[in-house]
Coordinates of C-alpha atoms in Angstrom, one line a residue:
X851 CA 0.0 0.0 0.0
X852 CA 1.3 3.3 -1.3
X853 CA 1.8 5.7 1.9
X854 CA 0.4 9.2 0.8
X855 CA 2.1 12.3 2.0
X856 CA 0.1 14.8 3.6
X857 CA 0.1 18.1 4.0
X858 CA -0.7 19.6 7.4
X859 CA -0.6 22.9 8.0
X860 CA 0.0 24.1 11.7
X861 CA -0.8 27.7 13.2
X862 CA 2.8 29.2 13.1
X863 CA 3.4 28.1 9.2
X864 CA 1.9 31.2 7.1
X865 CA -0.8 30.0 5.4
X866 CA -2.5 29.0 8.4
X867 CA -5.0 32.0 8.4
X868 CA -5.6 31.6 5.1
X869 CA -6.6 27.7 5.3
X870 CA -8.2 28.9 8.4
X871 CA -10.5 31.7 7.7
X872 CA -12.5 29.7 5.3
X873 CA -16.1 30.1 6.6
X874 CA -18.8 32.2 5.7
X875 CA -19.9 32.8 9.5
X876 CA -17.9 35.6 11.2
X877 CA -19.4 34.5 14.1
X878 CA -17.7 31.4 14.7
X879 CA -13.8 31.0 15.1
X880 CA -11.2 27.9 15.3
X881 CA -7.8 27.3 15.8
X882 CA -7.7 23.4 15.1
X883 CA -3.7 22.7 15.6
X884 CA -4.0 20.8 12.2
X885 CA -5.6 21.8 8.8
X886 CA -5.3 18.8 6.6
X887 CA -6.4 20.0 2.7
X888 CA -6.8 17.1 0.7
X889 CA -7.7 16.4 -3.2
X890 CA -8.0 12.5 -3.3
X891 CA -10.6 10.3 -1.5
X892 CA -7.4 8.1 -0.5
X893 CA -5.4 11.1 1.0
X894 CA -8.8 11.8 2.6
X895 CA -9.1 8.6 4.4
X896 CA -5.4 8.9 5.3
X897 CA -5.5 12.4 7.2
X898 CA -8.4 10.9 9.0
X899 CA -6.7 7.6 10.0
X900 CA -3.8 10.4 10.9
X901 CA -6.3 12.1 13.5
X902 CA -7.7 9.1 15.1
X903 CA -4.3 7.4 15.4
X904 CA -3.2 10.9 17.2
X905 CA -6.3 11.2 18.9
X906 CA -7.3 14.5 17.9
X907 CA -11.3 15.4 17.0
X908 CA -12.0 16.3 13.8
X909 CA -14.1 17.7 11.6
X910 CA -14.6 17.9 7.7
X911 CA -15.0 21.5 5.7
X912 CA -16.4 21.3 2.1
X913 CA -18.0 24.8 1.1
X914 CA -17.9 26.0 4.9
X915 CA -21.5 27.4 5.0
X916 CA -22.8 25.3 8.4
X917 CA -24.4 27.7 9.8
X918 CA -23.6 27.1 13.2
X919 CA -20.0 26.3 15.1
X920 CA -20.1 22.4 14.0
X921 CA -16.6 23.0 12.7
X922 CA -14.9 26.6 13.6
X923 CA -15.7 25.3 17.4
X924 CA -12.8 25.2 19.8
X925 CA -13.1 21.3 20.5
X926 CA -12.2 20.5 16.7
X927 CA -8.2 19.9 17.1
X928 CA -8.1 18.7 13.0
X929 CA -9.9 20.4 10.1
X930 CA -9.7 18.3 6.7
X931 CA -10.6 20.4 3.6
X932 CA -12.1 18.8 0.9
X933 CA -12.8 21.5 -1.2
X934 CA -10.2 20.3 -3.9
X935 CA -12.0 17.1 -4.1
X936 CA -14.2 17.6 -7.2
X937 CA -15.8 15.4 -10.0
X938 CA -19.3 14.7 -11.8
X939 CA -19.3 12.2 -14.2
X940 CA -21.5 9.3 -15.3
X941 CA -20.8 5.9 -13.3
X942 CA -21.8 3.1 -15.5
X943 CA -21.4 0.2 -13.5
X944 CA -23.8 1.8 -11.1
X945 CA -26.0 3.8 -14.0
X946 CA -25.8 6.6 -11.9
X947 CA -24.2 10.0 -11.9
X948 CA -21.4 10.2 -9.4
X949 CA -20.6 13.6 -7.4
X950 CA -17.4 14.2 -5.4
X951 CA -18.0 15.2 -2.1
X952 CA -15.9 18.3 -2.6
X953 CA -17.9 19.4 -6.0
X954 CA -20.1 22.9 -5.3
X955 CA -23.6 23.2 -6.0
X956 CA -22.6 25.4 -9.0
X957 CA -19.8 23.2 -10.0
X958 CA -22.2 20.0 -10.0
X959 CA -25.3 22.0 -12.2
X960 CA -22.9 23.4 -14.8
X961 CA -21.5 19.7 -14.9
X962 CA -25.2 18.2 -15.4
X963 CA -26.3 20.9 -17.6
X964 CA -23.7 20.7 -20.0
X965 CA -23.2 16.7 -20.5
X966 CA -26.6 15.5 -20.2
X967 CA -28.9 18.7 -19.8
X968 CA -30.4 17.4 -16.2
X969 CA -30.8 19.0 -12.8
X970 CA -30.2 18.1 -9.7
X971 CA -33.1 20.1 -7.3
X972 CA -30.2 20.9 -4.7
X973 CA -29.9 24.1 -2.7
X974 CA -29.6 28.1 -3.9
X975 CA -26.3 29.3 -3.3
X976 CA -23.8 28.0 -5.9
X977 CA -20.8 28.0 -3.0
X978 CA -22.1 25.7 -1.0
X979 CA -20.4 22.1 -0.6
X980 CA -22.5 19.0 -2.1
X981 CA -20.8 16.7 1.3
X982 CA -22.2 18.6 3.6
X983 CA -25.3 19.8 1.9
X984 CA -27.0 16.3 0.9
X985 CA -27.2 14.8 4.2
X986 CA -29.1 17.5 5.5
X987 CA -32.1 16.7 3.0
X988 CA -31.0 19.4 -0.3
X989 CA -33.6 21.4 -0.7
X990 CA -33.8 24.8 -3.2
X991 CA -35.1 26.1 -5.9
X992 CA -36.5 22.8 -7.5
X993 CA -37.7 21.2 -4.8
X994 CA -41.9 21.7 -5.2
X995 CA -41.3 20.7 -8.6
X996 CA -38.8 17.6 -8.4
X997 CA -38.8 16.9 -4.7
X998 CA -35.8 16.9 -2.7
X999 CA -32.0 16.0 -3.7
X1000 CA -32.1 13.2 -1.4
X1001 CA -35.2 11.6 -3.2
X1002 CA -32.6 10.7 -5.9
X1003 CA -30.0 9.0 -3.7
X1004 CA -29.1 5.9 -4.9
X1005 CA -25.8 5.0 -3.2
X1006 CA -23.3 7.4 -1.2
X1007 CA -19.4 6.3 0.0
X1008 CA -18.2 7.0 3.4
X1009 CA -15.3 6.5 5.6
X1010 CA -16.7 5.4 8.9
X1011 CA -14.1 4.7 11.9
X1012 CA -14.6 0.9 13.8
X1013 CA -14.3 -0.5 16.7
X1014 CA -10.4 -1.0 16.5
X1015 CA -10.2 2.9 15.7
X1016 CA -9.2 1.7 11.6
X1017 CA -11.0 3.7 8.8
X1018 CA -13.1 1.7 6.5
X1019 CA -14.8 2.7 3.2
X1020 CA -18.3 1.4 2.7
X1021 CA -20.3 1.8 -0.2
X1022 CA -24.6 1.9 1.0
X1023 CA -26.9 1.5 -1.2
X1024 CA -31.1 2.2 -1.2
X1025 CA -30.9 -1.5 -2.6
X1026 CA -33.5 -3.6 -0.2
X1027 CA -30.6 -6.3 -0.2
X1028 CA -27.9 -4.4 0.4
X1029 CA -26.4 -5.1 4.1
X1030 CA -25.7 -1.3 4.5
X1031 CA -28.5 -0.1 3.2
X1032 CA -29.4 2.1 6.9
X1033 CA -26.0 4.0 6.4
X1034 CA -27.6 5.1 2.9
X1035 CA -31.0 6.0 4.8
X1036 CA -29.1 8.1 7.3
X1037 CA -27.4 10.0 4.4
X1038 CA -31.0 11.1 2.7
X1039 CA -31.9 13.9 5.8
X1040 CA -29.8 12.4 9.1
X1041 CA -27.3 15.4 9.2
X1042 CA -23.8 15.6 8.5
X1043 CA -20.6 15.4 10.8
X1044 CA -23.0 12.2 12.2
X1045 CA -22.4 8.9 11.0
X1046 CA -18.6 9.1 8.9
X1047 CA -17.4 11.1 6.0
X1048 CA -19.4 10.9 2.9
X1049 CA -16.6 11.0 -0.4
X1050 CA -19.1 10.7 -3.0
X1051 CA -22.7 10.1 -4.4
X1052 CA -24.1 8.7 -6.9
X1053 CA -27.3 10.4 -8.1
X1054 CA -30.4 8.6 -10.4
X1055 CA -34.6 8.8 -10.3
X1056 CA -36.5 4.9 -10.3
X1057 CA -36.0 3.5 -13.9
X1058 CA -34.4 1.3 -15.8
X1059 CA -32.9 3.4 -18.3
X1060 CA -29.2 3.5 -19.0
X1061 CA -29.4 6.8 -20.7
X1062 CA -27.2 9.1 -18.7
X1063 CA -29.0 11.8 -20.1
X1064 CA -32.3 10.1 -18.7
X1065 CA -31.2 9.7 -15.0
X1066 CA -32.3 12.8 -13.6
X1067 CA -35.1 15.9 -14.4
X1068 CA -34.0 17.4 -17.5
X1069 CA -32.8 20.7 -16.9
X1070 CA -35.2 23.6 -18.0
X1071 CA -34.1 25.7 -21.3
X1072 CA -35.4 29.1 -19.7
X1073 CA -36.3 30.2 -16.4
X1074 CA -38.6 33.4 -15.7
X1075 CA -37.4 35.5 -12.8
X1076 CA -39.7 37.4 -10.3
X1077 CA -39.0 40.4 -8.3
X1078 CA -41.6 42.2 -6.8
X1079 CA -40.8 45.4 -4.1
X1080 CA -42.9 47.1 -2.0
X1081 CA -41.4 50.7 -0.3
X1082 CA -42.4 50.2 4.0
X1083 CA -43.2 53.7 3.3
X1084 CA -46.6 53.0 1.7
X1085 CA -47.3 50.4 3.9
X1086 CA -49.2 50.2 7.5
X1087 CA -49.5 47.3 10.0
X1088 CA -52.9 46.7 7.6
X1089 CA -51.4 46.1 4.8
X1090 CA -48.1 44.4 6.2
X1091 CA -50.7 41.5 7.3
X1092 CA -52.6 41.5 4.5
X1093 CA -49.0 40.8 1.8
X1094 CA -47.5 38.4 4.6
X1095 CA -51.5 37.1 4.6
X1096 CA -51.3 36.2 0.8
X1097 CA -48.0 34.9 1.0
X1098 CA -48.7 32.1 3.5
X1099 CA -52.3 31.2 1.5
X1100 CA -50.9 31.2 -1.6
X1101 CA -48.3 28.2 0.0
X1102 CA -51.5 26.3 2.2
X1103 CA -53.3 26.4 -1.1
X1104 CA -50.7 25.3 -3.5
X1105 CA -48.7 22.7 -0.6
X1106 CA -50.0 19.8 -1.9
X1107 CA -48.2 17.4 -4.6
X1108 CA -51.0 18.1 -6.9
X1109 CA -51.1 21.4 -7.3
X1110 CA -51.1 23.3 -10.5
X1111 CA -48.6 25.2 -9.1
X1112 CA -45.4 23.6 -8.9
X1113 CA -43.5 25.0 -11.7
X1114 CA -43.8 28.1 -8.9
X1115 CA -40.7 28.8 -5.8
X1116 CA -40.5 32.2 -4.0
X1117 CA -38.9 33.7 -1.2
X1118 CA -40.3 36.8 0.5
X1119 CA -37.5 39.1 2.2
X1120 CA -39.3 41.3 5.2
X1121 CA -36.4 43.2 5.9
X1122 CA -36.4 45.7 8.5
X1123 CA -38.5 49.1 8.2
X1124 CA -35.1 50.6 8.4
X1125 CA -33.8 49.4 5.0
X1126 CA -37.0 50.8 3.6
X1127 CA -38.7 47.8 1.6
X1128 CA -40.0 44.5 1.4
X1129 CA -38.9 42.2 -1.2
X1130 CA -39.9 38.9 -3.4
X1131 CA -38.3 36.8 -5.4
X1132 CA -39.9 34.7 -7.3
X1133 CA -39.0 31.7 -10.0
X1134 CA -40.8 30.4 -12.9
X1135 CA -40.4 26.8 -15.0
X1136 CA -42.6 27.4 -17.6
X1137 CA -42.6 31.0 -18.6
X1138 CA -44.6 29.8 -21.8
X1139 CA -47.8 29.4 -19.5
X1140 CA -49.4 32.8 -16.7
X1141 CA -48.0 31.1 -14.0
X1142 CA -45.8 34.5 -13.2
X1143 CA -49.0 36.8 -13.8
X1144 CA -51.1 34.2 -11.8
X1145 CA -48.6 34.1 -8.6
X1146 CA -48.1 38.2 -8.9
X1147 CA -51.9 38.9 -8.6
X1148 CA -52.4 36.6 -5.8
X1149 CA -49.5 37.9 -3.9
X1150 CA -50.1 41.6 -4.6
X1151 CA -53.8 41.9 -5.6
X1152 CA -55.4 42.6 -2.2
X1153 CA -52.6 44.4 -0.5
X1154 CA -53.3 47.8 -2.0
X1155 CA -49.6 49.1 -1.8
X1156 CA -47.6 50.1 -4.4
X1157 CA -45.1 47.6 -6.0
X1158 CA -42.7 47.5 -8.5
X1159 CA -42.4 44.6 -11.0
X1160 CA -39.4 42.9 -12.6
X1161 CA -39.5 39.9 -14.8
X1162 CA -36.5 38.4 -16.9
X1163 CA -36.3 35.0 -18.6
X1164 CA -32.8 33.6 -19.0
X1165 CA -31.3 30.4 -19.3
X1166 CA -31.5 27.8 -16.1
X1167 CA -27.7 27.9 -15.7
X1168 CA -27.1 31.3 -16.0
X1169 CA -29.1 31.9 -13.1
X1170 CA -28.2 28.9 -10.7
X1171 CA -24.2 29.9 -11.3
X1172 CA -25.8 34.2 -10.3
X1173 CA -29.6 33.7 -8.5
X1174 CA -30.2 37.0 -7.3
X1175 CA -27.1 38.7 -6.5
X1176 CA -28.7 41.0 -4.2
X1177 CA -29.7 38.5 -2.1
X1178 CA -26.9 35.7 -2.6
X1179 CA -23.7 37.6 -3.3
X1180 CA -23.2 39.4 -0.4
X1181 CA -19.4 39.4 1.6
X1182 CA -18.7 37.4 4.9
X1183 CA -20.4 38.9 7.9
X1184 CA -21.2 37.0 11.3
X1185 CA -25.5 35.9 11.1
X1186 CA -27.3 33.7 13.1
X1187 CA -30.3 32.0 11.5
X1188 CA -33.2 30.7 13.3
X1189 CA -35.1 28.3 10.9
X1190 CA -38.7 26.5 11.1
X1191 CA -41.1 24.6 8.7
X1192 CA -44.8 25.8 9.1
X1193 CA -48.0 23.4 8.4
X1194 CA -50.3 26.3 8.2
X1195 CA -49.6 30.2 7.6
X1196 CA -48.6 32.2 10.3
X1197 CA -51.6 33.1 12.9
X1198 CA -52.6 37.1 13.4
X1199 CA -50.8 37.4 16.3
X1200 CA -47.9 35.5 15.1
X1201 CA -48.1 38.8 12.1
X1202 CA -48.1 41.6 14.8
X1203 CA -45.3 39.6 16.3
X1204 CA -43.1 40.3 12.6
X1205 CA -44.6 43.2 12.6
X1206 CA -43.4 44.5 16.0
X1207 CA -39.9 43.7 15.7
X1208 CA -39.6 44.7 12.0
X1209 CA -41.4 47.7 12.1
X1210 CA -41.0 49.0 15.4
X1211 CA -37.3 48.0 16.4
X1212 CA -35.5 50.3 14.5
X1213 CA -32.5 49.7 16.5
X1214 CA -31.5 46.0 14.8
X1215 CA -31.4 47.0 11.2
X1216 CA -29.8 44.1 10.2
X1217 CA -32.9 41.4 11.4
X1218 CA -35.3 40.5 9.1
X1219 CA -38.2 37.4 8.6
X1220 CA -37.7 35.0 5.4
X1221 CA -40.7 33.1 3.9
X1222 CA -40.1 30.3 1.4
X1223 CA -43.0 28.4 -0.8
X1224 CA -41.7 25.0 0.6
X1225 CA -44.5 21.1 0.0
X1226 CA -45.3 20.0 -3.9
X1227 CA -43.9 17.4 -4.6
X1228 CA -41.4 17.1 -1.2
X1229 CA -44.8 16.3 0.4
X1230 CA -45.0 13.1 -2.2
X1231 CA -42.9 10.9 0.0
X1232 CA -43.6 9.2 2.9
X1233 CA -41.4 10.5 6.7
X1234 CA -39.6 7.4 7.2
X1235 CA -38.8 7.1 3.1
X1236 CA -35.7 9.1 3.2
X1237 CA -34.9 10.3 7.0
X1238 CA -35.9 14.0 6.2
X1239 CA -38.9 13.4 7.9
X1240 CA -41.2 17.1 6.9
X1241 CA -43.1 16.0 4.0
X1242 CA -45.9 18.1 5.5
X1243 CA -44.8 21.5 5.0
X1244 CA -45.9 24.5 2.7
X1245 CA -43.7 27.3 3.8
X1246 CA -40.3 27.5 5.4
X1247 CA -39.6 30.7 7.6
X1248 CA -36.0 31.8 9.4
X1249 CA -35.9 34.8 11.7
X1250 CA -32.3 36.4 10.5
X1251 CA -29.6 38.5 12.0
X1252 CA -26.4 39.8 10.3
X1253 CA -23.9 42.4 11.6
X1254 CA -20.3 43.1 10.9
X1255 CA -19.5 45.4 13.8
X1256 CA -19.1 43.1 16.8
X1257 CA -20.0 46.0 19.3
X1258 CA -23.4 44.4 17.4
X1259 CA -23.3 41.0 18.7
X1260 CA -24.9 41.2 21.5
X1261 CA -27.9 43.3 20.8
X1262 CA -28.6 41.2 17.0
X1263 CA -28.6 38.0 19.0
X1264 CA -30.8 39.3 21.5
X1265 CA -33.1 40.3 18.5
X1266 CA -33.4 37.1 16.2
X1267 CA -33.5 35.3 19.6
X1268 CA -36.5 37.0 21.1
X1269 CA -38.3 37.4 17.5
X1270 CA -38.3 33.6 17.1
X1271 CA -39.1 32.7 20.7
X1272 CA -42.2 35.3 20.5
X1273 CA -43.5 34.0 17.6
X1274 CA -43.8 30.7 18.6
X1275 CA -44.5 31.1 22.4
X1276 CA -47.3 29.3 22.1
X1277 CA -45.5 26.2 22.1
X1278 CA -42.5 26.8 24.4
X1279 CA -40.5 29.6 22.0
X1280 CA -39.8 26.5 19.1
X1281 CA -41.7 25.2 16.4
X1282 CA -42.9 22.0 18.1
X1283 CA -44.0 19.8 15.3
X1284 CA -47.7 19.6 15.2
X1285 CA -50.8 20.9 13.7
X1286 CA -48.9 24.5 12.7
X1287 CA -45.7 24.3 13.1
X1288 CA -43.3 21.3 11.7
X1289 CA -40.0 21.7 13.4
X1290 CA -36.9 22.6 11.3
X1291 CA -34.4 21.6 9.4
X1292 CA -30.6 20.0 9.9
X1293 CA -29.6 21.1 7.1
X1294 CA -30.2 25.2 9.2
X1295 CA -28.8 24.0 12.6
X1296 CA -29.6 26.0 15.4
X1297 CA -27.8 25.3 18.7
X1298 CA -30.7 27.1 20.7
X1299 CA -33.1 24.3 20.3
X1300 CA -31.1 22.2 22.5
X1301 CA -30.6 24.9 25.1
X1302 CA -33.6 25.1 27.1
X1303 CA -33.2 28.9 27.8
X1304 CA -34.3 29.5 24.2
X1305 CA -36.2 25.7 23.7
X1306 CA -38.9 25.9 26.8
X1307 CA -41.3 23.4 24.9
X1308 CA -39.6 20.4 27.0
X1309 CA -39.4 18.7 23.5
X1310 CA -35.6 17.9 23.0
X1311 CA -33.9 19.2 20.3
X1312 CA -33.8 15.9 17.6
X1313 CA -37.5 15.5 17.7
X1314 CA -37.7 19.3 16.0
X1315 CA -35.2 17.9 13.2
X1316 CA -36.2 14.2 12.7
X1317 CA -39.3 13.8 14.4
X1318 CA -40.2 9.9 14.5
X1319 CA -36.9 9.1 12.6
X1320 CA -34.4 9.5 15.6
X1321 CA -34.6 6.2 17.1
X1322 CA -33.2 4.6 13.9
X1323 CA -30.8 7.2 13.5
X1324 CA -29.4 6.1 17.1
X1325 CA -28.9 2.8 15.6
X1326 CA -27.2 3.8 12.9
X1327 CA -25.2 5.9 14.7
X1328 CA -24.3 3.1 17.2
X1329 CA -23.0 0.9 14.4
X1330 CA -21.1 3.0 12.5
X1331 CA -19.7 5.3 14.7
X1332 CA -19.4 3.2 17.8
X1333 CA -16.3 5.4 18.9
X1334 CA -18.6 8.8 18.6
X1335 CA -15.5 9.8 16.6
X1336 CA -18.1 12.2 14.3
X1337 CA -19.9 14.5 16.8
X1338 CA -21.2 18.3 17.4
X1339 CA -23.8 20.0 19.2
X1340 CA -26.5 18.6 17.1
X1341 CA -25.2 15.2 16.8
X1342 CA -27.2 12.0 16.6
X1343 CA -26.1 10.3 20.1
X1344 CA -26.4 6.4 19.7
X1345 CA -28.9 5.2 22.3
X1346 CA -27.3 5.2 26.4
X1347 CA -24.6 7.9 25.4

């Protein structure tokens, strides 16, 4: 066996900062003693037999947009980089198409777009690492029209750690045979930094064809683009609850796998009355159809406020590699981002709650309320398919706080704390998964839920992410990382630990 040469770098050698300052989240900060980069799955599996034979924790960085500290954290003595570790290409022994762990979301749809003319229905911003990014369910753009990125898993690699502290490789599979089969299941919504390193996946819908080009949604030729803007100058707390209002019905109404709606995805952006406006942005499959005129009338039509309109048709690529720069090509700053599925549309007072702390908080500029059309065709698969168990959502919703001035941290935490916890006090400050609310998502950790300053709803923090699915999710943990080599905040804890 060929030994492979690794390079670590250490804090006094000069490209330490560099290798180190890597995430998106000023708020979080690391000095692992080693940063490992690696281009190879081989060199991969060799830095982390390094930091189990030293006995140092580590963690993996792809794209470094977690948004919480699951790997700038103090505890994390190793950092491997897989960023360098890229590829997309057809794997025909397995008819499927294979992604390198490393590969970015943009990377991977320029790669599908251009040799087959398929799409993935991944996440929005084109940065963002496929490893860590699957695990935690993939949603984005697509996802009311094709479903989830997970929902075309067939097989994923990973180097788990055993018993005798050895890395192994094992291929899973969503084969019913196939002996691994749970490690695959954990892979499709169980959360990454859990279970092992995933290296690669291999991508393909049910079928038997072994058209590469046939393996996946085909890729739309044109796209429309939405942008709606209302001034918070024109607007009172009447017609704030009457947009927000349409918003959330438009998402009850069109939730459901059958709708006639799911060529439709929006965002709606209630930034705070300081910054002066409230924003949409909207995307369209079929331009050729009044699907944009439909959803712009039904959002707009009974609000009464001014608005200004922008629609553009382009090609799909062109905007997955730029989606909205305003909104996705900002710098670094340091943000937290509280993050919930809703059932239902938010309630009246749950609307004076936005309202109050958008409107009459003028001293956080920087917090704001996202809304997001969320169900279609997610809402096609069964919980316990995959192990992203919200297939009953129509709308997911983050309270948001970005500053770069850290005489700000205090005060913006304090904010997106306190905007979440009101809004859903009802239920203990957290989205308790139920008739309204559905929990959240991994794939948006949020360290609060298991704090129970912030999480007073005495449900604990994994029943908010994977509901009914934990249990399993222990077992799979206790198998393949019976060390608890692979661990964070939010980490699935094999039963007894």
């Amino acid at each position: 066996m060929t030994t492979i040469k690794l390079k670590i770098v250490k804090p006094d050698q000069p490209d330490y900062n560099t290798w180190n300052n890597r995430g998106v989240n000023l708020r979080f900060e690391g000095h692992p003693a080693e940063i490992i980069p690696v281009n190879t799955i081989d060199a991969l599996a060799a830095a982390l037999q390094h930091a189990v034979d030293e006995g140092l924790r580590p963690a993996v960085r792809g794209g470094g947009h977690c948004l919480e500290n699951f790997v700038s954290n103090p505890g994390v003595e190793v950092v491997i980089d897989i960023s360098a570790m890229k590829g997309v290409r057809y794997d025909e022994e397995r008819n499927a198409i294979e992604v390198t762990a490393g590969t970015t979301l943009g990377e991977m749809q320029e790669a599908l777009y251009h040799n087959w003319g398929t799409v993935l229905p991944t996440g929005q911003h084109p940065a963002v690492g496929v490893g860590g990014h699957i695990p935690g369910g993939a949603f984005g753009f697509m996802h009311r029209l094709h479903g989830l990125g997970v929902d075309y898993l067939y097989a994923v690699e990973v180097l788990c750690v055993n018993k005798e502290r050895q890395v192994e490789k094992i291929i899973a599979t969503s084969d019913p045979s196939d002996e691994h089969r749970e490690l695959w299941w954990a892979h499709t919504g169980g959360g990454a930094g859990n279970f092992g390193v995933a290296t690669r996946y291999w991508f393909r819908k049910p079928g038997n064809s072994k058209d590469p080009a046939e393996l996946l949604p085909k890729a739309p030729a044109v796209v429309e683009t939405i942008e709606l803007e209302w001034p918070w100058s024109d607007m009172d707390e009447n017609a704030f609850r009457q947009l927000v209002n349409n918003f959330g019905h438009w998402s009850y109404a069109h939730g459901r796998p059958d709708s006639d709606a799911l060529n439709v995805f929006a965002t709606m952006h209630l930034w705070n009355k300081v910054l002066g406006k409230i924003q949409l942005k909207g995307l369209v499959f079929d331009p050729s159809a009044n699907a944009a005129d439909d959803f712009i009338q039904a959002i707009n039509g009974k609000a009464g406020i001014p608005c200004t309109v922008k629609k553009e048709q382009m090609s799909w690529l062109d905007f997955a590699l730029n989606p909205f720069p305003d909104i996705f090509s900002g710098g670094k700053a340091a943000f937290k981002v509280k993050d919930a599925f809703l059932c239902k549309p938010y309630t009246a007072e749950q609307l004076g709650t936005i309202y109050h702390y958008l409107a009459e908080r003028n001293d956080i500029p920087g917090g704001n309320v996202g809304l997001a059309t969320y169900g279609g065709q997610v809402n096609s698969v069964a919980a316990d398919a995959t192990s992203s168990a919200q297939r009953g959502a129509i709308m997911a919703t983050a309270c948001v706080v970005g500053w770069m001035d850290p005489e700000a941290a205090a005060g913006s935490m304090d904010w997106v704390r306190n905007c979440y916890s009101d809004l859903f006090k009802a239920t203990g400050g957290a989205p308790v998964p139920g008739d309204q609310t559905g929990g959240s998502v991994i794939a948006h950790p949020d360290n609060d839920l298991a704090d129970p300053t912030w999480n007073r709803s005495g449900v604990p923090w994994h029943t908010f992410y994977y509901q009914d699915n934990y249990p399993r999710l222990q077992q799979v943990k206790a198998k393949w990382d019976p060390l608890n080599i692979f661990r964070h905040r939010l980490s699935v804890q094999a039963a007894g630990l």
